Amino acid sequence: MELRKNMRNSIFLILLASLVLSATRCKGGVTSTYRRRLGASVDMPLDSDVFRVPTGYNAPQQVHITQGDVNGNAVIVSWVTPDEPGSSVVLYGTSKHNLDKMETGKHTQYKYYNYTSGFIHHCTIRHLKFDTKYYYAVGIGQTVRKFWFKTPPEVGPDVPYTFGIIGDLGQTYDSNTTLSHYESNRKAETVLYVGDLSYADNYPDHDNNRWDSWARFVERSTAYQPWIWTAGNHELDFEPSLGEKEPFKPFKHRYLTPYRASDSTAPFWYSVKRASAHIIVLSSYSAYGKYTPQYRWLEEELPKVNRSETPWLIVLVHSPWYNSYNYHYMEGETMRVMFEPWFVQYKVDVVFAGHVHAYERSHRISDIAYNIVNKNCTPVPNEDAPVYITIGDGGNIEGLAANMTEPQPSYSAYREASFGHAIFEIKNRTHAHYTWHRNQDGEKVAGDEEWFTNRHWLPASN
Ligand SMILES: *[C@@H]1O[C@H](CO)[C@@H](O)[C@H](O)[C@H]1NC(C)=O
Ligand SMILES: *[C@@H]1O[C@H](CO)[C@@H](O)[C@H](O)[C@H]1NC(C)=O
Ligand SMILES: *[C@@H]1O[C@H](CO)[C@@H](O)[C@H](O)[C@H]1NC(C)=O
Ligand SMILES: *[C@@H]1O[C@H](CO)[C@@H](O)[C@H](O)[C@H]1NC(C)=O
Ligand SMILES: *[C@@H]1O[C@H](CO)[C@@H](O)[C@H](O)[C@H]1NC(C)=O
Ligand SMILES: [Fe+2]
C-alpha cells in the first residue's frame, strides 16, 4: 500500500518534471481557440468604390512605388494609363508646390490570351536624400495626379524602422479589411509583401482585368509607401492551354524589382537594405537547386550581409518551410533542404512566408525530420535558426486554411486561422517588437506578439 502510494507519488513527480521540462524547452505551442466566422471570402464587384477609375482623360491609375536600389536612395514609380501612352515623366521635389525635379521613364504593354494591358509606365528616380518627404506627380501633360512618399533614413545599425507584413491579399471584402487595418497603423512605413497579389488567375482565362482592379484597390497604400514584392504561385500565370507559356508574364510587366542592384540576374530574387534591415527576397517558383542562378546568387549574397551595419536579416519567400496546416503541407520542404544550413550559419532573424491562408509562428528550430507516413516530425531546437512566420492571411477569395495537423508540432509556437497582417518594429540593434494583428471581426481578442533580440549583438541572452 505504502509502496504503491510512493510509486504513485514518484510517477506524479516524474510527470510533473517532464511537463515543466518540455514547457521550458519549447515554451508550449498555442493553437488559438479563437475561430473566425468561416464565411466565404467574396471578391468585391468591379463597380466597388475601391476599384474606381480616376476621372480625367487618360488619368494615371494603379500607382505604386518600390525601392529602386540597394540603400534606399532610389524609388521605382509605376502606373498605368488606359487610353494612350501619354507621358512617362515623373515630376518630384521636396516642396508640395514646387516639383522642381524631373525623371523620364519608359512604358510597356503586354497581351495575355485575349487581354491587352494598358500602357504600363516605370520610372526610377535616383539620388534622393535619406529620411526626406518627396512629393511627386504623374500624368504630366494630361490628367495630373499627385502623391508623396518618404525615403528611409540612411542605413545604419541603430535606425528604428517599422515594417508591415502582408501576404496573399487578393481583392475580397476581407482583403479590404486587412488593408484598412494595416493602414490604421500610422507607424508602418514599408510593406514586406510575401506573394500572391491579385488572384486574377482564379477567373476564367486569368482575366487580367483583375490585375488592374487589384492595383487600383491597393493604390491608396502602394502610391505612398514602398511595397517590397515577392512572387507567389498566383504570379506564375503559366497557362499553355491559353497559349501562355511565359511564367510570371503579367507580374513581370507590372511590378519591377531592383534586382540588378543586388547583382541578381532575375527580378524574382534580390535584396535591399532599408534602415537597419537587410532584406533578402527569394522565389519559391524559380529554380533553386544546386548550381542554379538563384542558388549561386544566395550563396554570394549571404556573406555580404554586414550585421554591424544592418543587424536585422529578414528573408521573404512565398512557400513556408515550416507549416503545420493541412494545406500546402511540406511544399516548402525542398527549398528548406537546400538553404536551411545557410540560414542557420548566417543567423537569419526571421523568415516571412505566405501561401497558407492562416497565421503561424515557430520557435527557433532547424533540421526537421519528417515521418511522411504519419506526419510526425522531429525538429531540433536551435538558437542560431530563424523564427518562421506564415502570414498568408491577407483575405483572398480562396478563404481561410482552418485544417491543422494534430497534435500541434513542438516547433509551432502559435497558430490561428484568422485573417490579419503583422508589424515588425525595429527599435535598435538589439531589439525588435513583432506583433500579429488579427482582423477584428467585431470581437476584441488578442493576437500574437514576440520580442526579437538580435543574436549578433546579444549572443548570450538569447
Ligand atoms: C475573351 O474571351 C472570353 C471568352 O473566352 C470572352 O468572354 C471575353 O469577352 C473576351 N475578351 C475580349 C477582350 O475579347
Ligand atoms: C474598403 O475600405 C475602405 C476603407 O475602410 C472603405 O472606405 C470602402 O468603402 C471599402 N470598400 C468596400 C467595397 O468594402
Ligand atoms: C560593416 O559595416 C561597418 C559599419 O558600417 C563598417 O565599419 C565595416 O567596414 C563593414 N564591414 C565590411 C566588411 O564591409
Ligand atoms: C483535414 O485534412 C486531413 C488531411 O488532409 C483530412 O484527412 C481531413 O479530412 C481534413 N478535415 C477536414 C475537417 O476537412
Ligand atoms: C533597445 O531597445 C530596447 C527595447 O525598446 C530597450 O530596452 C533598450 O534599452 C534599447 N537599447 C539601447 C542601447 O538603447
Ligand atoms: Fe500561394
Coordinates of C-alpha atoms and ligand atoms in Angstrom, one line a residue:
M1 CA 0.0 0.0 0.0
E2 CA 2.7 2.4 1.2
L3 CA 4.9 1.3 -1.7
R4 CA 2.2 1.9 -4.2
K5 CA 1.5 5.3 -2.8
N6 CA 5.2 6.1 -3.1
M7 CA 5.2 4.8 -6.6
R8 CA 2.2 6.9 -7.5
N9 CA 3.8 10.0 -6.0
S10 CA 7.0 9.4 -7.9
I11 CA 5.2 8.8 -11.1
F12 CA 3.4 12.0 -10.5
L13 CA 6.7 13.8 -9.8
I14 CA 8.2 12.4 -13.0
L15 CA 5.2 13.5 -15.0
L16 CA 5.3 16.9 -13.4
A17 CA 9.1 17.2 -14.0
S18 CA 8.8 16.2 -17.7
L19 CA 5.9 18.7 -18.1
V20 CA 8.0 21.5 -16.7
L21 CA 10.9 20.4 -18.8
S22 CA 9.1 20.3 -22.0
A23 CA 7.4 23.6 -21.2
T24 CA 10.8 25.3 -20.7
R25 CA 12.2 23.5 -23.8
C26 CA 9.6 24.7 -26.3
K27 CA 7.6 27.3 -24.4
G28 CA 4.4 25.4 -25.2
G29 CA 2.7 25.7 -28.6
V30 CA -0.6 27.5 -28.7
T31 CA -3.4 26.8 -31.1
S32 CA -5.7 29.7 -30.7
T33 CA -9.2 28.8 -29.7
Y34 CA -10.5 31.8 -31.5
R35 CA -12.3 30.8 -34.6
R36 CA -13.2 33.4 -37.1
R37 CA -16.6 33.2 -38.7
L38 CA -15.9 30.9 -41.6
G39 CA -18.0 32.5 -44.3
A40 CA -16.8 32.5 -47.9
S41 CA -14.5 35.3 -48.9
V42 CA -16.1 37.1 -51.8
D43 CA -14.3 39.3 -54.3
M44 CA -15.5 42.9 -54.3
P45 CA -17.5 43.5 -57.5
L46 CA -15.8 45.5 -60.2
D47 CA -18.1 48.5 -59.6
S48 CA -16.9 48.8 -55.9
D49 CA -15.5 52.1 -54.6
V50 CA -12.0 50.6 -54.2
F51 CA -11.8 49.9 -57.9
R52 CA -12.9 53.3 -59.1
V53 CA -11.1 54.5 -62.2
P54 CA -9.7 58.1 -61.6
T55 CA -11.5 60.7 -63.6
G56 CA -9.9 62.7 -66.4
Y57 CA -8.6 61.9 -69.8
N58 CA -6.0 59.1 -69.7
A59 CA -5.7 59.6 -65.9
P60 CA -2.8 57.6 -64.4
Q61 CA -4.1 54.7 -62.3
Q62 CA -2.7 51.8 -60.3
V63 CA 0.1 53.9 -59.0
H64 CA 2.7 52.0 -56.9
I65 CA 6.2 52.5 -55.7
T66 CA 9.0 50.2 -54.6
Q67 CA 12.6 50.6 -53.5
G68 CA 14.8 51.3 -56.6
D69 CA 18.3 50.5 -55.3
V70 CA 20.2 48.7 -52.5
N71 CA 20.4 51.5 -50.0
G72 CA 17.1 53.4 -50.3
N73 CA 18.2 56.5 -52.4
A74 CA 16.0 55.4 -55.4
V75 CA 12.4 54.7 -55.9
I76 CA 10.7 53.0 -58.8
V77 CA 7.4 54.7 -59.6
S78 CA 4.9 52.7 -61.7
W79 CA 1.4 53.5 -63.1
V80 CA -0.9 52.7 -65.9
T81 CA -2.5 54.9 -68.5
P82 CA -5.6 53.4 -70.2
D83 CA -6.2 55.4 -73.4
E84 CA -2.8 56.2 -74.9
P85 CA 0.8 56.1 -73.7
G86 CA 0.9 59.7 -72.6
S87 CA 3.9 60.8 -70.7
S88 CA 6.4 58.6 -68.7
V89 CA 7.7 61.6 -66.8
V90 CA 7.7 61.9 -63.0
L91 CA 7.9 65.4 -61.6
Y92 CA 9.1 65.4 -58.0
G93 CA 10.5 67.6 -55.3
T94 CA 10.6 68.2 -51.5
S95 CA 8.1 71.0 -51.6
K96 CA 4.5 70.3 -52.4
H97 CA 4.1 73.3 -54.6
N98 CA 7.5 73.1 -56.4
L99 CA 8.1 69.8 -58.1
D100 CA 11.4 71.1 -59.4
K101 CA 13.0 67.8 -60.5
M102 CA 12.1 65.5 -63.3
E103 CA 12.9 62.0 -64.5
T104 CA 11.6 60.2 -67.6
G105 CA 10.8 56.5 -67.5
K106 CA 9.5 54.1 -70.1
H107 CA 6.3 52.4 -70.9
T108 CA 5.5 48.8 -71.8
Q109 CA 2.4 46.8 -72.7
Y110 CA 1.6 43.1 -72.8
K111 CA -1.0 40.7 -74.1
Y112 CA -2.4 37.8 -72.2
Y113 CA -4.7 35.4 -74.2
N114 CA -7.3 37.9 -75.5
Y115 CA -6.5 40.7 -73.0
T116 CA -4.3 43.7 -73.8
S117 CA -2.9 45.7 -71.0
G118 CA -2.9 49.5 -70.6
F119 CA 0.3 51.4 -71.0
I120 CA 2.4 50.4 -68.0
H121 CA 4.9 53.1 -67.0
H122 CA 8.0 52.6 -64.9
C123 CA 10.3 55.4 -63.9
T124 CA 13.2 55.1 -61.4
I125 CA 14.1 58.3 -59.6
R126 CA 17.5 58.3 -58.1
H127 CA 19.9 60.3 -55.9
L128 CA 17.1 61.0 -53.4
K129 CA 18.1 62.3 -49.9
F130 CA 17.6 60.0 -47.0
D131 CA 14.8 60.5 -44.5
T132 CA 13.0 63.1 -46.7
K133 CA 9.4 63.5 -47.8
Y134 CA 9.1 63.8 -51.5
Y135 CA 6.0 64.9 -53.5
Y136 CA 5.6 63.5 -57.0
A137 CA 3.2 63.9 -59.9
V138 CA 2.4 61.6 -62.9
G139 CA 0.2 62.1 -65.9
I140 CA 2.1 65.2 -67.0
G141 CA 0.5 67.0 -69.9
Q142 CA -2.8 65.3 -69.5
T143 CA -4.6 64.4 -66.2
V144 CA -2.0 65.0 -63.4
R145 CA -2.2 63.1 -60.2
K146 CA -0.1 63.9 -57.1
F147 CA 1.2 61.7 -54.3
W148 CA 4.1 61.6 -51.9
F149 CA 6.5 59.2 -50.1
K150 CA 9.1 59.3 -47.5
T151 CA 12.6 57.9 -48.1
P152 CA 14.1 55.7 -45.4
P153 CA 16.9 57.0 -43.0
E154 CA 20.4 56.2 -44.0
V155 CA 21.3 52.5 -43.5
G156 CA 22.8 52.0 -40.0
P157 CA 22.7 49.7 -37.0
D158 CA 20.5 51.7 -34.7
V159 CA 18.0 53.1 -37.0
P160 CA 14.5 52.4 -35.8
Y161 CA 12.1 51.4 -38.6
T162 CA 8.7 49.8 -38.8
F163 CA 7.7 47.2 -41.5
G164 CA 4.3 45.9 -42.2
I165 CA 4.0 42.3 -43.5
I166 CA 1.1 41.3 -45.7
G167 CA 0.6 38.2 -47.8
D168 CA -1.9 36.6 -50.1
L169 CA -4.1 39.6 -50.1
G170 CA -6.4 39.2 -53.1
Q171 CA -9.4 41.6 -53.6
T172 CA -12.2 40.4 -51.4
Y173 CA -14.1 42.4 -48.7
D174 CA -11.7 40.7 -46.2
S175 CA -8.7 42.0 -48.2
N176 CA -10.2 45.5 -47.9
T177 CA -10.5 44.9 -44.1
T178 CA -6.9 43.7 -43.9
L179 CA -5.6 46.7 -45.8
S180 CA -7.6 49.2 -43.8
H181 CA -6.4 47.6 -40.6
Y182 CA -2.8 47.8 -41.8
E183 CA -3.3 51.5 -42.8
S184 CA -4.6 52.3 -39.3
N185 CA -1.1 51.7 -38.0
R186 CA 0.5 55.1 -38.6
K187 CA 4.0 53.9 -37.7
A188 CA 4.4 51.3 -40.5
E189 CA 6.5 52.7 -43.3
T190 CA 7.1 49.9 -45.8
V191 CA 5.2 46.7 -46.6
L192 CA 7.1 43.4 -47.0
Y193 CA 4.7 41.6 -49.3
V194 CA 5.2 37.8 -49.3
G195 CA 3.5 37.0 -52.6
D196 CA 0.2 36.2 -54.3
L197 CA -1.2 39.6 -55.2
S198 CA -4.4 39.8 -57.3
Y199 CA -5.6 36.2 -57.7
A200 CA -6.7 37.2 -61.2
D201 CA -5.8 33.6 -62.2
N202 CA -8.9 32.3 -60.4
Y203 CA -11.0 34.0 -63.1
P204 CA -11.8 32.4 -66.5
D205 CA -8.8 32.9 -68.8
H206 CA -6.9 34.5 -65.9
D207 CA -9.0 37.6 -66.6
N208 CA -6.2 40.2 -66.3
N209 CA -8.7 43.0 -65.7
R210 CA -8.5 41.7 -62.1
W211 CA -4.8 42.5 -62.1
D212 CA -5.8 46.1 -63.0
S213 CA -8.6 46.2 -60.3
W214 CA -6.2 44.9 -57.7
A215 CA -3.7 47.6 -58.4
R216 CA -6.4 50.2 -58.2
F217 CA -7.6 48.8 -54.9
V218 CA -4.1 48.9 -53.2
E219 CA -3.1 52.2 -54.7
R220 CA -4.2 54.0 -51.5
S221 CA -1.2 52.4 -49.8
T222 CA 1.2 51.5 -52.7
A223 CA 1.4 55.0 -54.1
Y224 CA 2.6 56.4 -50.7
Q225 CA 4.9 53.7 -49.3
P226 CA 7.1 51.1 -51.0
W227 CA 5.9 47.5 -51.1
I228 CA 8.7 45.1 -51.4
W229 CA 7.5 42.4 -53.8
T230 CA 7.8 38.6 -53.5
A231 CA 6.5 36.4 -56.3
G232 CA 4.0 33.7 -55.4
N233 CA 2.3 30.9 -57.3
H234 CA -0.6 33.2 -58.3
E235 CA 2.0 35.3 -60.1
L236 CA 3.0 32.4 -62.4
D237 CA 0.1 32.8 -64.9
F238 CA 1.6 29.8 -66.7
E239 CA -1.3 28.5 -68.9
P240 CA -0.2 26.6 -72.0
S241 CA -3.9 25.9 -72.8
L242 CA -4.3 29.6 -73.4
G243 CA -1.1 29.8 -75.3
E244 CA 0.5 31.5 -72.3
K245 CA 3.8 29.8 -71.8
E246 CA 5.9 32.5 -70.2
P247 CA 5.8 32.2 -66.4
F248 CA 5.2 35.5 -64.5
K249 CA 4.3 37.5 -67.6
P250 CA 1.7 39.9 -66.0
F251 CA 3.7 40.2 -62.8
K252 CA 6.9 40.9 -64.5
H253 CA 5.4 43.7 -66.7
R254 CA 3.6 45.3 -63.8
Y255 CA 5.9 45.0 -60.8
L256 CA 9.5 45.8 -61.1
T257 CA 12.1 45.0 -58.5
P258 CA 15.6 46.5 -58.1
Y259 CA 17.3 43.1 -58.7
R260 CA 20.2 44.3 -60.7
A261 CA 21.4 46.5 -57.9
S262 CA 22.0 43.4 -55.7
D263 CA 23.7 41.5 -58.6
S264 CA 20.8 39.3 -59.2
T265 CA 20.1 38.1 -62.7
A266 CA 16.2 37.9 -62.4
P267 CA 13.5 40.0 -60.8
F268 CA 12.3 37.2 -58.5
W269 CA 15.2 37.0 -56.1
Y270 CA 17.1 40.1 -54.9
S271 CA 17.9 42.1 -51.8
V272 CA 17.5 45.6 -50.4
K273 CA 18.8 47.3 -47.3
R274 CA 16.4 49.6 -45.5
A275 CA 17.3 51.4 -42.3
S276 CA 18.8 48.7 -40.0
A277 CA 17.5 45.7 -42.0
H278 CA 18.9 43.6 -44.8
I279 CA 16.0 42.0 -46.7
I280 CA 16.5 39.0 -48.9
V281 CA 13.7 38.1 -51.3
L282 CA 13.6 34.5 -52.7
S283 CA 11.4 32.8 -55.3
S284 CA 9.7 29.5 -54.4
Y285 CA 8.8 29.2 -58.1
S286 CA 12.2 29.7 -59.8
A287 CA 14.9 27.0 -59.7
Y288 CA 16.9 26.9 -56.5
G289 CA 18.7 23.6 -56.8
K290 CA 22.5 23.5 -56.6
Y291 CA 24.2 25.4 -59.5
T292 CA 21.0 27.3 -60.4
P293 CA 21.2 31.1 -60.7
Q294 CA 19.2 31.6 -57.6
Y295 CA 21.3 29.2 -55.6
R296 CA 24.5 30.9 -56.7
W297 CA 23.2 34.3 -56.0
L298 CA 22.2 33.5 -52.5
E299 CA 25.5 31.7 -51.9
E300 CA 27.2 35.0 -52.7
E301 CA 24.7 37.3 -51.1
L302 CA 24.7 35.9 -47.5
P303 CA 28.4 36.5 -46.8
K304 CA 27.8 40.2 -47.9
V305 CA 25.4 40.8 -45.1
N306 CA 27.1 43.1 -42.6
R307 CA 25.4 42.8 -39.3
S308 CA 27.4 45.7 -37.9
E309 CA 25.7 47.8 -40.5
T310 CA 22.3 46.0 -40.8
P311 CA 21.8 44.0 -37.6
W312 CA 18.5 42.6 -38.8
L313 CA 18.4 39.9 -41.5
I314 CA 15.0 39.2 -42.9
V315 CA 14.0 36.8 -45.6
L316 CA 10.8 36.8 -47.6
V317 CA 9.7 33.8 -49.5
H318 CA 6.2 32.6 -50.6
S319 CA 6.0 28.9 -49.7
P320 CA 6.7 28.3 -46.0
W321 CA 9.4 25.9 -44.9
Y322 CA 7.7 25.2 -41.6
N323 CA 4.0 24.8 -41.7
S324 CA 1.7 22.7 -39.6
Y325 CA -1.5 23.2 -41.5
N326 CA -3.0 20.6 -43.8
Y327 CA -2.6 22.9 -46.7
H328 CA 0.5 23.1 -48.9
Y329 CA 1.9 20.6 -46.4
M330 CA 5.7 20.2 -46.9
E331 CA 5.6 22.1 -50.2
G332 CA 8.5 24.3 -49.0
E333 CA 10.5 21.3 -48.0
T334 CA 12.8 21.0 -51.0
M335 CA 13.9 24.7 -50.6
R336 CA 14.4 24.2 -46.9
V337 CA 16.7 21.3 -47.6
M338 CA 18.7 23.4 -50.0
F339 CA 19.0 26.6 -48.0
E340 CA 18.4 26.0 -44.3
P341 CA 22.0 25.3 -43.4
W342 CA 22.9 28.7 -44.7
F343 CA 20.1 30.4 -42.8
V344 CA 21.5 28.8 -39.6
Q345 CA 25.1 29.6 -40.4
Y346 CA 24.2 33.3 -41.1
K347 CA 21.7 33.6 -38.2
V348 CA 18.8 34.8 -40.2
D349 CA 16.5 36.6 -37.7
V350 CA 13.1 35.8 -39.3
V351 CA 11.6 34.3 -42.4
F352 CA 8.2 35.5 -43.5
A353 CA 6.2 33.4 -45.9
G354 CA 2.7 33.3 -47.2
H355 CA 0.8 30.7 -49.3
V356 CA -1.0 29.1 -46.4
H357 CA -4.1 31.2 -45.7
A358 CA -3.7 31.4 -42.0
Y359 CA -1.2 32.5 -39.3
E360 CA 1.6 30.6 -37.6
R361 CA 4.8 31.5 -35.8
S362 CA 7.6 28.9 -35.0
H363 CA 10.2 28.6 -32.3
R364 CA 13.8 28.8 -33.3
I365 CA 14.3 25.3 -34.8
S366 CA 16.1 23.6 -37.7
D367 CA 16.8 20.2 -39.3
I368 CA 13.3 18.9 -39.0
A369 CA 12.9 15.2 -39.8
Y370 CA 9.5 14.0 -41.1
N371 CA 7.8 10.7 -40.9
I372 CA 5.8 11.3 -44.1
V373 CA 3.5 8.4 -43.3
N374 CA 2.1 9.6 -40.1
K375 CA 3.1 13.3 -40.3
N376 CA 5.1 13.1 -37.1
C377 CA 8.2 15.3 -37.1
T378 CA 11.2 15.9 -35.1
P379 CA 12.7 19.4 -35.3
V380 CA 15.8 20.4 -33.4
P381 CA 15.7 23.4 -31.2
N382 CA 18.4 25.7 -32.5
E383 CA 19.1 29.3 -31.2
D384 CA 21.0 30.0 -34.5
A385 CA 17.9 29.3 -36.6
P386 CA 15.4 31.8 -37.8
V387 CA 11.9 32.2 -36.5
Y388 CA 9.5 31.2 -39.3
I389 CA 6.3 33.1 -39.7
T390 CA 3.5 32.2 -42.1
I391 CA 1.4 35.2 -42.8
G392 CA -0.7 34.2 -45.9
D393 CA -3.8 35.5 -44.1
G394 CA -4.5 38.6 -46.2
G395 CA -8.0 37.5 -47.0
N396 CA -8.1 36.3 -50.6
I397 CA -11.0 34.6 -52.4
E398 CA -9.8 31.1 -51.6
G399 CA -10.8 31.6 -48.0
L400 CA -9.1 30.5 -44.7
A401 CA -7.0 27.4 -44.2
A402 CA -8.5 26.1 -41.0
N403 CA -7.5 22.4 -41.0
M404 CA -4.4 21.9 -38.9
T405 CA -2.2 18.9 -38.3
E406 CA -2.8 17.5 -34.8
P407 CA -1.3 17.5 -32.3
Q408 CA 0.4 20.9 -32.8
P409 CA 4.1 20.1 -33.5
S410 CA 6.6 21.2 -30.9
Y411 CA 8.2 23.7 -33.3
S412 CA 4.9 25.6 -33.7
A413 CA 4.7 28.4 -31.1
Y414 CA 1.3 29.9 -32.1
R415 CA -1.2 29.3 -34.9
E416 CA -4.5 30.6 -35.7
A417 CA -6.9 30.5 -38.7
S418 CA -7.8 34.2 -39.0
F419 CA -7.1 37.0 -41.5
G420 CA -4.7 39.7 -40.5
H421 CA -1.3 41.3 -41.0
A422 CA 1.9 41.8 -39.0
I423 CA 4.2 44.6 -37.9
F424 CA 7.9 44.2 -37.3
E425 CA 9.0 47.3 -35.4
I426 CA 12.8 47.6 -35.1
K427 CA 13.8 49.6 -32.0
N428 CA 17.5 49.5 -32.2
R429 CA 20.3 47.0 -33.0
T430 CA 19.3 44.6 -30.2
H431 CA 15.5 44.7 -30.0
A432 CA 12.6 44.4 -32.4
H433 CA 9.0 44.1 -31.4
Y434 CA 6.9 41.9 -33.5
T435 CA 3.0 41.8 -33.4
W436 CA 0.4 40.0 -35.4
H437 CA -2.9 41.8 -35.8
R438 CA -6.0 39.8 -36.5
N439 CA -8.8 41.4 -38.4
Q440 CA -11.2 42.0 -35.5
D441 CA -14.5 40.8 -36.9
G442 CA -16.1 42.9 -34.3
E443 CA -14.5 40.9 -31.5
K444 CA -11.7 42.1 -29.3
V445 CA -9.3 39.2 -29.0
A446 CA -5.5 39.3 -28.6
G447 CA -3.3 38.4 -31.5
D448 CA 0.3 37.2 -31.2
E449 CA 3.4 39.1 -30.2
E450 CA 7.1 38.4 -29.6
W451 CA 10.2 40.4 -28.7
F452 CA 13.1 39.6 -31.1
T453 CA 16.6 40.0 -29.6
N454 CA 19.4 40.3 -32.1
R455 CA 21.8 37.3 -31.8
H456 CA 24.6 39.1 -33.4
W457 CA 24.6 41.8 -30.7
L458 CA 23.1 39.9 -27.8
P459 CA 24.5 36.4 -28.3
A460 CA 24.5 35.4 -24.6
S461 CA 21.0 36.4 -23.6
N462 CA 19.1 34.5 -26.3
Ligands
LIG1 C1 -12.0 36.9 -74.2 O1 -12.6 35.7 -74.3 C2 -13.7 35.4 -73.4 C3 -14.3 34.0 -73.6 O2 -13.2 33.1 -73.7 C4 -14.8 36.5 -73.6 O3 -15.8 36.3 -72.6 C5 -14.2 37.9 -73.4 O4 -15.2 38.8 -73.8 C6 -13.1 38.0 -74.4 N1 -12.4 39.3 -74.1 C7 -12.0 40.1 -75.1 C8 -11.4 41.4 -74.7 O5 -12.1 39.8 -76.3
LIG2 C1 -13.0 49.4 -48.3 O1 -12.4 50.0 -47.2 C2 -12.5 51.4 -47.2 C3 -11.7 52.0 -46.0 O2 -12.1 51.3 -44.9 C4 -13.9 51.9 -47.3 O3 -14.0 53.3 -47.4 C5 -14.6 51.3 -48.5 O4 -15.9 51.6 -48.6 C6 -14.4 49.8 -48.5 N1 -15.0 49.2 -49.7 C7 -15.6 48.0 -49.8 C8 -16.1 47.6 -51.2 O5 -15.8 47.3 -48.8
LIG3 C1 30.5 46.6 -41.9 O1 29.8 47.8 -41.5 C2 30.5 48.6 -40.6 C3 29.6 49.7 -40.1 O2 29.1 50.4 -41.2 C4 31.8 49.1 -41.3 O3 32.6 49.9 -40.4 C5 32.6 47.9 -41.8 O4 33.7 48.3 -42.5 C6 31.8 47.0 -42.6 N1 32.5 45.8 -42.9 C7 32.7 45.4 -44.1 C8 33.5 44.1 -44.2 O5 32.3 46.0 -45.1
LIG4 C1 -8.2 17.9 -42.7 O1 -7.1 17.4 -43.5 C2 -6.9 16.0 -43.4 C3 -5.6 15.6 -44.2 O2 -5.6 16.1 -45.5 C4 -8.1 15.2 -43.9 O3 -7.9 13.8 -43.8 C5 -9.3 15.7 -43.1 O4 -10.5 15.1 -43.6 C6 -9.5 17.2 -43.1 N1 -10.5 17.6 -42.2 C7 -11.5 18.4 -42.6 C8 -12.5 18.8 -41.5 O5 -11.5 18.9 -43.7
LIG5 C1 16.9 48.9 -27.4 O1 15.5 48.8 -27.3 C2 15.0 48.1 -26.2 C3 13.5 48.0 -26.4 O2 12.9 49.2 -26.6 C4 15.4 48.9 -24.9 O3 15.0 48.2 -23.8 C5 16.9 49.0 -24.9 O4 17.3 49.8 -23.8 C6 17.4 49.7 -26.2 N1 18.9 49.7 -26.2 C7 19.6 50.8 -26.3 C8 21.1 50.6 -26.3 O5 19.0 51.9 -26.4
FE6 FE 0.2 30.9 -52.7

